[in-house]
Coordinates of C-alpha atoms and ligand atoms in Angstrom, one line a residue:
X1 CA 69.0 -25.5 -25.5
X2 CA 71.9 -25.0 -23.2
X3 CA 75.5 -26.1 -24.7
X4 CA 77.3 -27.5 -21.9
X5 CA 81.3 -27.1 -22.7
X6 CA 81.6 -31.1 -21.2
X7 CA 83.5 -32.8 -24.2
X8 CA 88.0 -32.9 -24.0
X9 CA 89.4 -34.0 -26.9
X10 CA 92.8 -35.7 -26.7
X11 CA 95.2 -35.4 -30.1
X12 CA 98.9 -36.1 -31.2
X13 CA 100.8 -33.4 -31.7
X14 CA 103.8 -34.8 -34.2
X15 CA 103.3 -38.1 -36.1
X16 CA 101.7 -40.7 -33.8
X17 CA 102.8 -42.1 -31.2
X18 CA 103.0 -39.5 -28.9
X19 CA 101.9 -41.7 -25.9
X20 CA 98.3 -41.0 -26.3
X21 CA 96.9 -44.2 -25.0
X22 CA 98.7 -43.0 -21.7
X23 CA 97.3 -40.0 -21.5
X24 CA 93.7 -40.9 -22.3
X25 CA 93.8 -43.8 -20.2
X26 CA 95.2 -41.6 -17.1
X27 CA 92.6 -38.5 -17.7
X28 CA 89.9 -41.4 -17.9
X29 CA 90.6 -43.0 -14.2
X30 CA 91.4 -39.7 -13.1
X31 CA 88.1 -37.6 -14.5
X32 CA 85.5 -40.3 -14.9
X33 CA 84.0 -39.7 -18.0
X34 CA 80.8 -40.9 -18.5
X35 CA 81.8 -41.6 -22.3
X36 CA 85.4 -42.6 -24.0
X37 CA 84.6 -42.2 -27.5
X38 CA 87.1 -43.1 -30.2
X39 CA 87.7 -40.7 -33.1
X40 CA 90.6 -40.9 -35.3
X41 CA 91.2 -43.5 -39.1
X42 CA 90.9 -46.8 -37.4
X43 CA 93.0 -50.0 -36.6
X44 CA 96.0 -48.6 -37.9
X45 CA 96.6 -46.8 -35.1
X46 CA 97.7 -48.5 -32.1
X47 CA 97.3 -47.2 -28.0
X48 CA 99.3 -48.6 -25.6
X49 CA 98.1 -48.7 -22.0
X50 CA 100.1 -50.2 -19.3
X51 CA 98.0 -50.3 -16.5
X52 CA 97.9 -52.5 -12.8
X53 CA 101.4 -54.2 -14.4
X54 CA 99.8 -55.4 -17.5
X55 CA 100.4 -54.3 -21.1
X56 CA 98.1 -53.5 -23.4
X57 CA 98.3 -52.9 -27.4
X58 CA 94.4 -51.1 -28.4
X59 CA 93.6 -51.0 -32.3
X60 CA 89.8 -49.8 -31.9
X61 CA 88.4 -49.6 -28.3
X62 CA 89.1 -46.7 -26.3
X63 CA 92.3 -46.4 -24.4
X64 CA 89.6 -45.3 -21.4
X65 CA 88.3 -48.8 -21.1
X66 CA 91.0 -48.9 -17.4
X67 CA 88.2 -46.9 -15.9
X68 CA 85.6 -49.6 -15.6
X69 CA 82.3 -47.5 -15.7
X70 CA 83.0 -45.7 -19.1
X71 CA 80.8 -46.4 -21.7
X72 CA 83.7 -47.4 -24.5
X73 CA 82.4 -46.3 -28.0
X74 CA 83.5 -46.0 -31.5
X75 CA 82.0 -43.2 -33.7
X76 CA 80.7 -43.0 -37.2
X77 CA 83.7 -41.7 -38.5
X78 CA 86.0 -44.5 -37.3
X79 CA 86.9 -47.9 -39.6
X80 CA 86.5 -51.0 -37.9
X81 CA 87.8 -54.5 -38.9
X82 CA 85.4 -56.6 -36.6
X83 CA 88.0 -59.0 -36.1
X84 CA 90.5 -56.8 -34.6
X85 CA 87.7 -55.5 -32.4
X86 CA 86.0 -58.8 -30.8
X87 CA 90.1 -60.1 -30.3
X88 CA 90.5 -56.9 -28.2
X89 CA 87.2 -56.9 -26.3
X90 CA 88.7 -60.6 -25.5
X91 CA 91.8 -60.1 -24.5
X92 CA 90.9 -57.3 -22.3
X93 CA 88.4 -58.9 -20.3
X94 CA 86.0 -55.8 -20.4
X95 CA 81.8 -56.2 -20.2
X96 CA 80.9 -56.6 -24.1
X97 CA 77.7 -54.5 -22.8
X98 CA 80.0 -51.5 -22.1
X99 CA 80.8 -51.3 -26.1
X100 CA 79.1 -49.5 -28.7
X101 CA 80.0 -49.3 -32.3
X102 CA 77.7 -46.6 -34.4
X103 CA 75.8 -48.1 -36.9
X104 CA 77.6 -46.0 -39.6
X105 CA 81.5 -47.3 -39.3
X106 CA 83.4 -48.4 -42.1
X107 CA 83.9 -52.2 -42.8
X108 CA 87.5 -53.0 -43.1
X109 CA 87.5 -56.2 -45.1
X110 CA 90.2 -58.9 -46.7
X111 CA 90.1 -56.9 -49.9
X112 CA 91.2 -53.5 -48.4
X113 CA 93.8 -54.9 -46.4
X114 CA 95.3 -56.7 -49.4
X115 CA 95.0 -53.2 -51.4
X116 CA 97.1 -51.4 -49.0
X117 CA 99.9 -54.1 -48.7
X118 CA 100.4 -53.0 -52.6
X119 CA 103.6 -51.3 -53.9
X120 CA 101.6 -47.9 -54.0
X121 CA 100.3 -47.9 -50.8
X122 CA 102.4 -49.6 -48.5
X123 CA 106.1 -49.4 -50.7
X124 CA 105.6 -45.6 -51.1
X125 CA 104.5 -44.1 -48.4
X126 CA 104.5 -46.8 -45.7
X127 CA 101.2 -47.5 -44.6
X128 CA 100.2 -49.6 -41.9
X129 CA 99.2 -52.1 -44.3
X130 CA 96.0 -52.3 -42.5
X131 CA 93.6 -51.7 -44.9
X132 CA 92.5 -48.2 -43.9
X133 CA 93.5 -46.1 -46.8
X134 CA 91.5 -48.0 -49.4
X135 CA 88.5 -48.7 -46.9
X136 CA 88.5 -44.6 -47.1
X137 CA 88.6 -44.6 -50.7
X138 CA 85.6 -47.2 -50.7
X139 CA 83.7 -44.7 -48.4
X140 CA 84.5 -41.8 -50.7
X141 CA 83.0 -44.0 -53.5
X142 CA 80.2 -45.2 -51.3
X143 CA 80.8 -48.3 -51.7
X144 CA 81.8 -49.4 -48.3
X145 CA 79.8 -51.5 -46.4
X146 CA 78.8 -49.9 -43.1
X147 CA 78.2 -51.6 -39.4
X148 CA 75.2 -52.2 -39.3
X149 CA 75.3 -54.5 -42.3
X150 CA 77.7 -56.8 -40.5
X151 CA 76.3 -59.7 -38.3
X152 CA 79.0 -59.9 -35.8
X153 CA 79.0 -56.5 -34.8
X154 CA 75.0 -57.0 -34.1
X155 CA 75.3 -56.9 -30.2
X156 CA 77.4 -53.7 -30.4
X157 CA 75.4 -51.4 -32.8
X158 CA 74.5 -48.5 -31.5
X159 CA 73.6 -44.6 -32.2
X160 CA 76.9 -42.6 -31.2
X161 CA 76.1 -39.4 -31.3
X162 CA 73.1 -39.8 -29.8
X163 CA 74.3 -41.9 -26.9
X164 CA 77.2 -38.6 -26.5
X165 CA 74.5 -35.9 -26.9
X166 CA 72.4 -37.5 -24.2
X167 CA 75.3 -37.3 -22.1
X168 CA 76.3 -34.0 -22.5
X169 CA 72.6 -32.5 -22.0
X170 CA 73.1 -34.4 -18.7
X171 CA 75.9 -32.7 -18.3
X172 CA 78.3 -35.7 -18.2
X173 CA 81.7 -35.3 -19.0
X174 CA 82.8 -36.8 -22.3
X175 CA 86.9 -38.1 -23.1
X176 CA 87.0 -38.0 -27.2
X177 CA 90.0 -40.0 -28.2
X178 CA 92.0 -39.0 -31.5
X179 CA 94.5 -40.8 -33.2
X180 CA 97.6 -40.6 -35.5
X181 CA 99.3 -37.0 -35.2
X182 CA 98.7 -33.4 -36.9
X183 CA 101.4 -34.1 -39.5
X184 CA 99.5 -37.0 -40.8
X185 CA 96.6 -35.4 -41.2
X186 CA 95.7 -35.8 -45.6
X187 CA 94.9 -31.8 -45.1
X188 CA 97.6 -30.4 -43.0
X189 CA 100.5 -33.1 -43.0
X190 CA 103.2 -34.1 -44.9
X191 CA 101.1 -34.9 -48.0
X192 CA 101.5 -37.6 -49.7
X193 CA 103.0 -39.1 -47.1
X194 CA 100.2 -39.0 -44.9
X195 CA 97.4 -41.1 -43.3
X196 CA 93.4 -41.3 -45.2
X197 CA 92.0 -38.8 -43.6
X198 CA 92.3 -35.6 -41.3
X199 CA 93.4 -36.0 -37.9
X200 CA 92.7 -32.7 -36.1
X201 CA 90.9 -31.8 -33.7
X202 CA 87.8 -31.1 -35.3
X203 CA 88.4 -34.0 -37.3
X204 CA 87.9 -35.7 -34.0
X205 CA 84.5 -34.0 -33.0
X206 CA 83.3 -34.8 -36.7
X207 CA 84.6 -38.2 -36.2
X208 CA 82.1 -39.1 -33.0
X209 CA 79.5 -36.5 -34.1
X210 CA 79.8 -33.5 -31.9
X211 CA 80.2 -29.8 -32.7
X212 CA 82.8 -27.4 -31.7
X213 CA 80.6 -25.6 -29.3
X214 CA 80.8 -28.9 -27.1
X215 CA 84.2 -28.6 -26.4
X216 CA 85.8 -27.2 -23.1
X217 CA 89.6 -28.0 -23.7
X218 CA 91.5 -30.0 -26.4
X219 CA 94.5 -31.4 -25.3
X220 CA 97.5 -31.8 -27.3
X221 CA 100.5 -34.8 -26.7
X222 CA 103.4 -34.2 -27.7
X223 CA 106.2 -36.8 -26.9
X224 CA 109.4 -35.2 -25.7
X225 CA 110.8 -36.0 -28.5
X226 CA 109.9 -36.9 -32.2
X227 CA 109.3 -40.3 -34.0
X228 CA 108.2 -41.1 -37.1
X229 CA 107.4 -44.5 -38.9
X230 CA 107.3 -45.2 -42.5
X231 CA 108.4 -43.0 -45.5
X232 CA 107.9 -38.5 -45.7
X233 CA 110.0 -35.9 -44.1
X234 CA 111.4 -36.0 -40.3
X235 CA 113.0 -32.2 -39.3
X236 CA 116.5 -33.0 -37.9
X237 CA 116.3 -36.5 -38.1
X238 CA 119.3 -38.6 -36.7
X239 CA 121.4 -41.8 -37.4
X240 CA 119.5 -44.9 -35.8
X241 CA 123.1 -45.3 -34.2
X242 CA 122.5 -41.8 -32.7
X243 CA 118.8 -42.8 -31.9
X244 CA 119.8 -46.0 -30.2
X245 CA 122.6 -44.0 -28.0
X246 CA 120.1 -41.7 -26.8
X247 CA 117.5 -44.3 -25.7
X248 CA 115.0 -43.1 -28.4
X249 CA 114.9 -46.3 -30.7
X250 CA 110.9 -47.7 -30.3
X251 CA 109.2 -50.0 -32.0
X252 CA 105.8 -50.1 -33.7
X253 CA 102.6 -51.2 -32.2
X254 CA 101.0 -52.1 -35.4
X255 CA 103.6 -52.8 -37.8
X256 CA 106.7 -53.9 -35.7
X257 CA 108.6 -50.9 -37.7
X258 CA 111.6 -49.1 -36.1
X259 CA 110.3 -46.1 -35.4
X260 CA 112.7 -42.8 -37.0
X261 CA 113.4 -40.3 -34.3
X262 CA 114.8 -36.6 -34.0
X263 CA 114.9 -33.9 -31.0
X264 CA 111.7 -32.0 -29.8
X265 CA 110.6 -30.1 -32.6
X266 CA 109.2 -26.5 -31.3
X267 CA 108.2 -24.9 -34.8
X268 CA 106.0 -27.9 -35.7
X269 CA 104.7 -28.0 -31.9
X270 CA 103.8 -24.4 -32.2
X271 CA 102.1 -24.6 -35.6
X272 CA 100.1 -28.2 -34.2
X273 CA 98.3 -26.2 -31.2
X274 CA 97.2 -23.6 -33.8
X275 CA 96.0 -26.2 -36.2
X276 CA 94.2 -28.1 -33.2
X277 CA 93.3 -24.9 -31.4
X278 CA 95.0 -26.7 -28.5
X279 CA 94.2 -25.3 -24.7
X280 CA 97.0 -27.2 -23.2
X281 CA 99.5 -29.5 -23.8
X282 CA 100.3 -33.1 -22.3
X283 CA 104.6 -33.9 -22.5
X284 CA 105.3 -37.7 -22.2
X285 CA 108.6 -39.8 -22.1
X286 CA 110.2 -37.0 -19.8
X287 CA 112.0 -39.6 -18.6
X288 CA 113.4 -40.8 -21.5
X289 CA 115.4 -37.6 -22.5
X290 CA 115.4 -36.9 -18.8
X291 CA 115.9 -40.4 -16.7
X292 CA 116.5 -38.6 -13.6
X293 CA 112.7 -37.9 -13.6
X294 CA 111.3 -41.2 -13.7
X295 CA 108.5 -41.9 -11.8
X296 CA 108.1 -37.8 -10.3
X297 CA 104.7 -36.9 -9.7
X298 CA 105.2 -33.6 -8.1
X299 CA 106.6 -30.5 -10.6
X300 CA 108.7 -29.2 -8.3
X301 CA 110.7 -32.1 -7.5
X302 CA 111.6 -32.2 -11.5
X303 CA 115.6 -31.4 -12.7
X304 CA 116.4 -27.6 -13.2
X305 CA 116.8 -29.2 -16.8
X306 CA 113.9 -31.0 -17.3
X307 CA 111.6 -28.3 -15.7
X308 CA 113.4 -25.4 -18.5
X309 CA 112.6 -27.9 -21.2
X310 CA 108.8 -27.3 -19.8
X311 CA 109.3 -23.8 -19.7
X312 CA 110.9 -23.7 -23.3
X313 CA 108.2 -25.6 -24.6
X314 CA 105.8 -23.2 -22.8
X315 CA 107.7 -20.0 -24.2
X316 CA 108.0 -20.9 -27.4
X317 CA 104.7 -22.9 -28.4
X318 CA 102.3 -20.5 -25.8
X319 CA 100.0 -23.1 -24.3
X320 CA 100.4 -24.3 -20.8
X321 CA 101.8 -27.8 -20.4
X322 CA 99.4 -28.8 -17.8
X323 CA 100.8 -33.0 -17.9
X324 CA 103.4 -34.3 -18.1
X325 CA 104.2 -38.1 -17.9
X326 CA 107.1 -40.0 -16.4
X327 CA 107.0 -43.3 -16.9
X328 CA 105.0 -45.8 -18.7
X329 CA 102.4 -46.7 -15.8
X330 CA 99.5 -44.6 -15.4
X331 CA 100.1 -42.8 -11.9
X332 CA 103.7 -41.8 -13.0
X333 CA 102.4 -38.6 -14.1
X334 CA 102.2 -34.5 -12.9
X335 CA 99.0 -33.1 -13.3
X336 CA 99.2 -29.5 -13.0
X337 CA 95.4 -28.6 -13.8
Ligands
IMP401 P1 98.1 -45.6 -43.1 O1 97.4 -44.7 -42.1 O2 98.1 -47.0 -42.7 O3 97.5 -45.4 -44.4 O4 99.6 -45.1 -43.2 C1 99.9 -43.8 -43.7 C2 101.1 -43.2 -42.9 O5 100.6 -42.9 -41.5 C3 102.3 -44.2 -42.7 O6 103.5 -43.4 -42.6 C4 102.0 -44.8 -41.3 O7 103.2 -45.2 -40.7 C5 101.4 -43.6 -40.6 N1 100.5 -44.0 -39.4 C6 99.2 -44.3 -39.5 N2 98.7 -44.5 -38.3 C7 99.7 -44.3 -37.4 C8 99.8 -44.3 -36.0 O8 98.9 -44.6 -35.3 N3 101.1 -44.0 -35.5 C9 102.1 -43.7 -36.3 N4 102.1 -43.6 -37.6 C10 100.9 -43.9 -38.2
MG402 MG1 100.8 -45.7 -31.8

């Protein structure tokens, strides 16, 4: 057997949010993967892809789905509330024939979703209140029901891994999709405050059912400067006031939240692309720290600034930043690979 390094696997560097769906849905019309495969907890995390003028918020499919030949799956690893997912492959007008969902997902149902809106869950630590967290728990207990017992999702059930393993013997190129960020990873973040599960990059590969060989580069995002929703520790955090000054104030895809934000952390940054093994890094919202840059799409015509705040990031972290995103649509990026 010949292991063809075909998979990338894209992951948040800080806390989600990092602008993810941006990046994935740029590499995908840029690259062509055969495959976009999501990894990641499930519809707690949410993608945003502005793409052709149109906004778009992505619970479980693929932020890939812009490039219209992908196959757009969801792997075994991955919770699905089939609600949330038939909604999305409505409203974004794709081929229902280009979706697959592995046979073995979690079931997010009623019940969960109720548990996780409890004091406990949602008062303590600030979930999403979207049921993930005690879907997880179910699966631990092996109690969950899986996809394939779930009429609705009938049309979409397919093998995952397979369908990803056949495409890399061919030697296709494969976009893995993580989501969340290192820090709220249960193993490697700020536990408690943390998401179910991890959220590395291996996490990833587990997640859609490939094996580390597989991979040729995993790329880390990291936003150009931190947020943070919900409750656990935030290095240098400052005053919403301060926040709002700076232009750094978001809200929440899922939850509607004000996000909590600080500077660009570069000890956390460092210690992310070690715990993702990270082979280059992706910098979005330039423009937002920098506003001089919106819209650049060539390196060199960047602000001495913005272009040391590269080079810093570079220095002190040691992984080339090989993209860097501009602006919220998908061709105001630098690609540097
Ligand atoms: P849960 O994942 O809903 O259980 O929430 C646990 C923690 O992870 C909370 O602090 C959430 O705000 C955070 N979290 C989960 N998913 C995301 C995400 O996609 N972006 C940002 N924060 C998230
Ligand atoms: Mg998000």
């Amino acid at each position: 057997m010949v292991i063809t390094l075909s998979a990338t696997v894209v992951v948040g560097g800080f806390f989600g949010d990092e602008g993810k769906g941006k990046i994935i849905s740029y590499l995908a019309l840029h690259d062509k993967p055969e495959i976009v495969v999501r990894a990641g907890v499930g519809p707690n995390a949410g993608h945003t892809v502005i793409y052709k003028g149109q906004e778009y918020k992505l619970r479980q499919l693929p932020s890939g789905f812009v490039y219209e030949k992908a196959r757009l799956l969801i792997g075994p690893g991955v919770l699905v509330n089939p609600k949330i997912l038939l909604n999305e492959i409505e409203t974004t007008k794709i081929n229902p024939k280009r979706v697959g969902v592995d046979y073995q997902c979690g079931i997010i149902e009623e019940g969960h979703i109720e548990r996780d809106r409890k004091p406990d869950l949602k008062g303590r630590l600030g979930t999403t209140g979207s049921g993930c967290g005690p879907a997880n728990a179910d699966r631990a207990l092996r109690i969950l029901r899986i996809a394939k017992e779930i009429k609705d999702l009938e049309p979409f059930l397919t093998d995952v891994p397979g369908e990803l393993h056949d495409a890399l013997d061919r030697g296709e190129y494969v976009l893995v999709e993580g989501t969340q960020g290192t820090f709220l990873s249960l193993f490697h973040g700020t536990y408690p405050y943390v998401t179910s599960k991890d959220v590395t990059a291996s996490a990833a590969c587990s997640d859609v059912g490939i094996g580390p060989k597989h991979v040729r580069d995993v790329i880390i995002v990291f936003k150009a400067y931190v947020t943070r929703v919900g409750a656990g520790p935030l290095p240098g955090e400052l005053p919403e006031e301060e926040a709002k000054r700076r232009g750094w104030l978001e809200i929440a895809t899922v939850t509607g939240r004000v996000r909590r934000a600080a500077p660009f952390n570069f000890d956390l940054a460092r210690r992310a692309v070690r715990l993702n093994s990270a082979s280059m890094i992706a910098v979005t919202k330039l423009d937002v720290v920098f506003p001089e840059t919106r819209g650049v799409t060539d390196f060199d015509k960047l602000s001495d600034e913005a272009k040391e705040f590269i080079e810093e990031i570079e220095k002190k972290v040691g992984v080339p930043v090989k993209i860097i995103s501009t602006g919220p649509d998908l061709m105001e990026t630098i690609d540097l690979r």
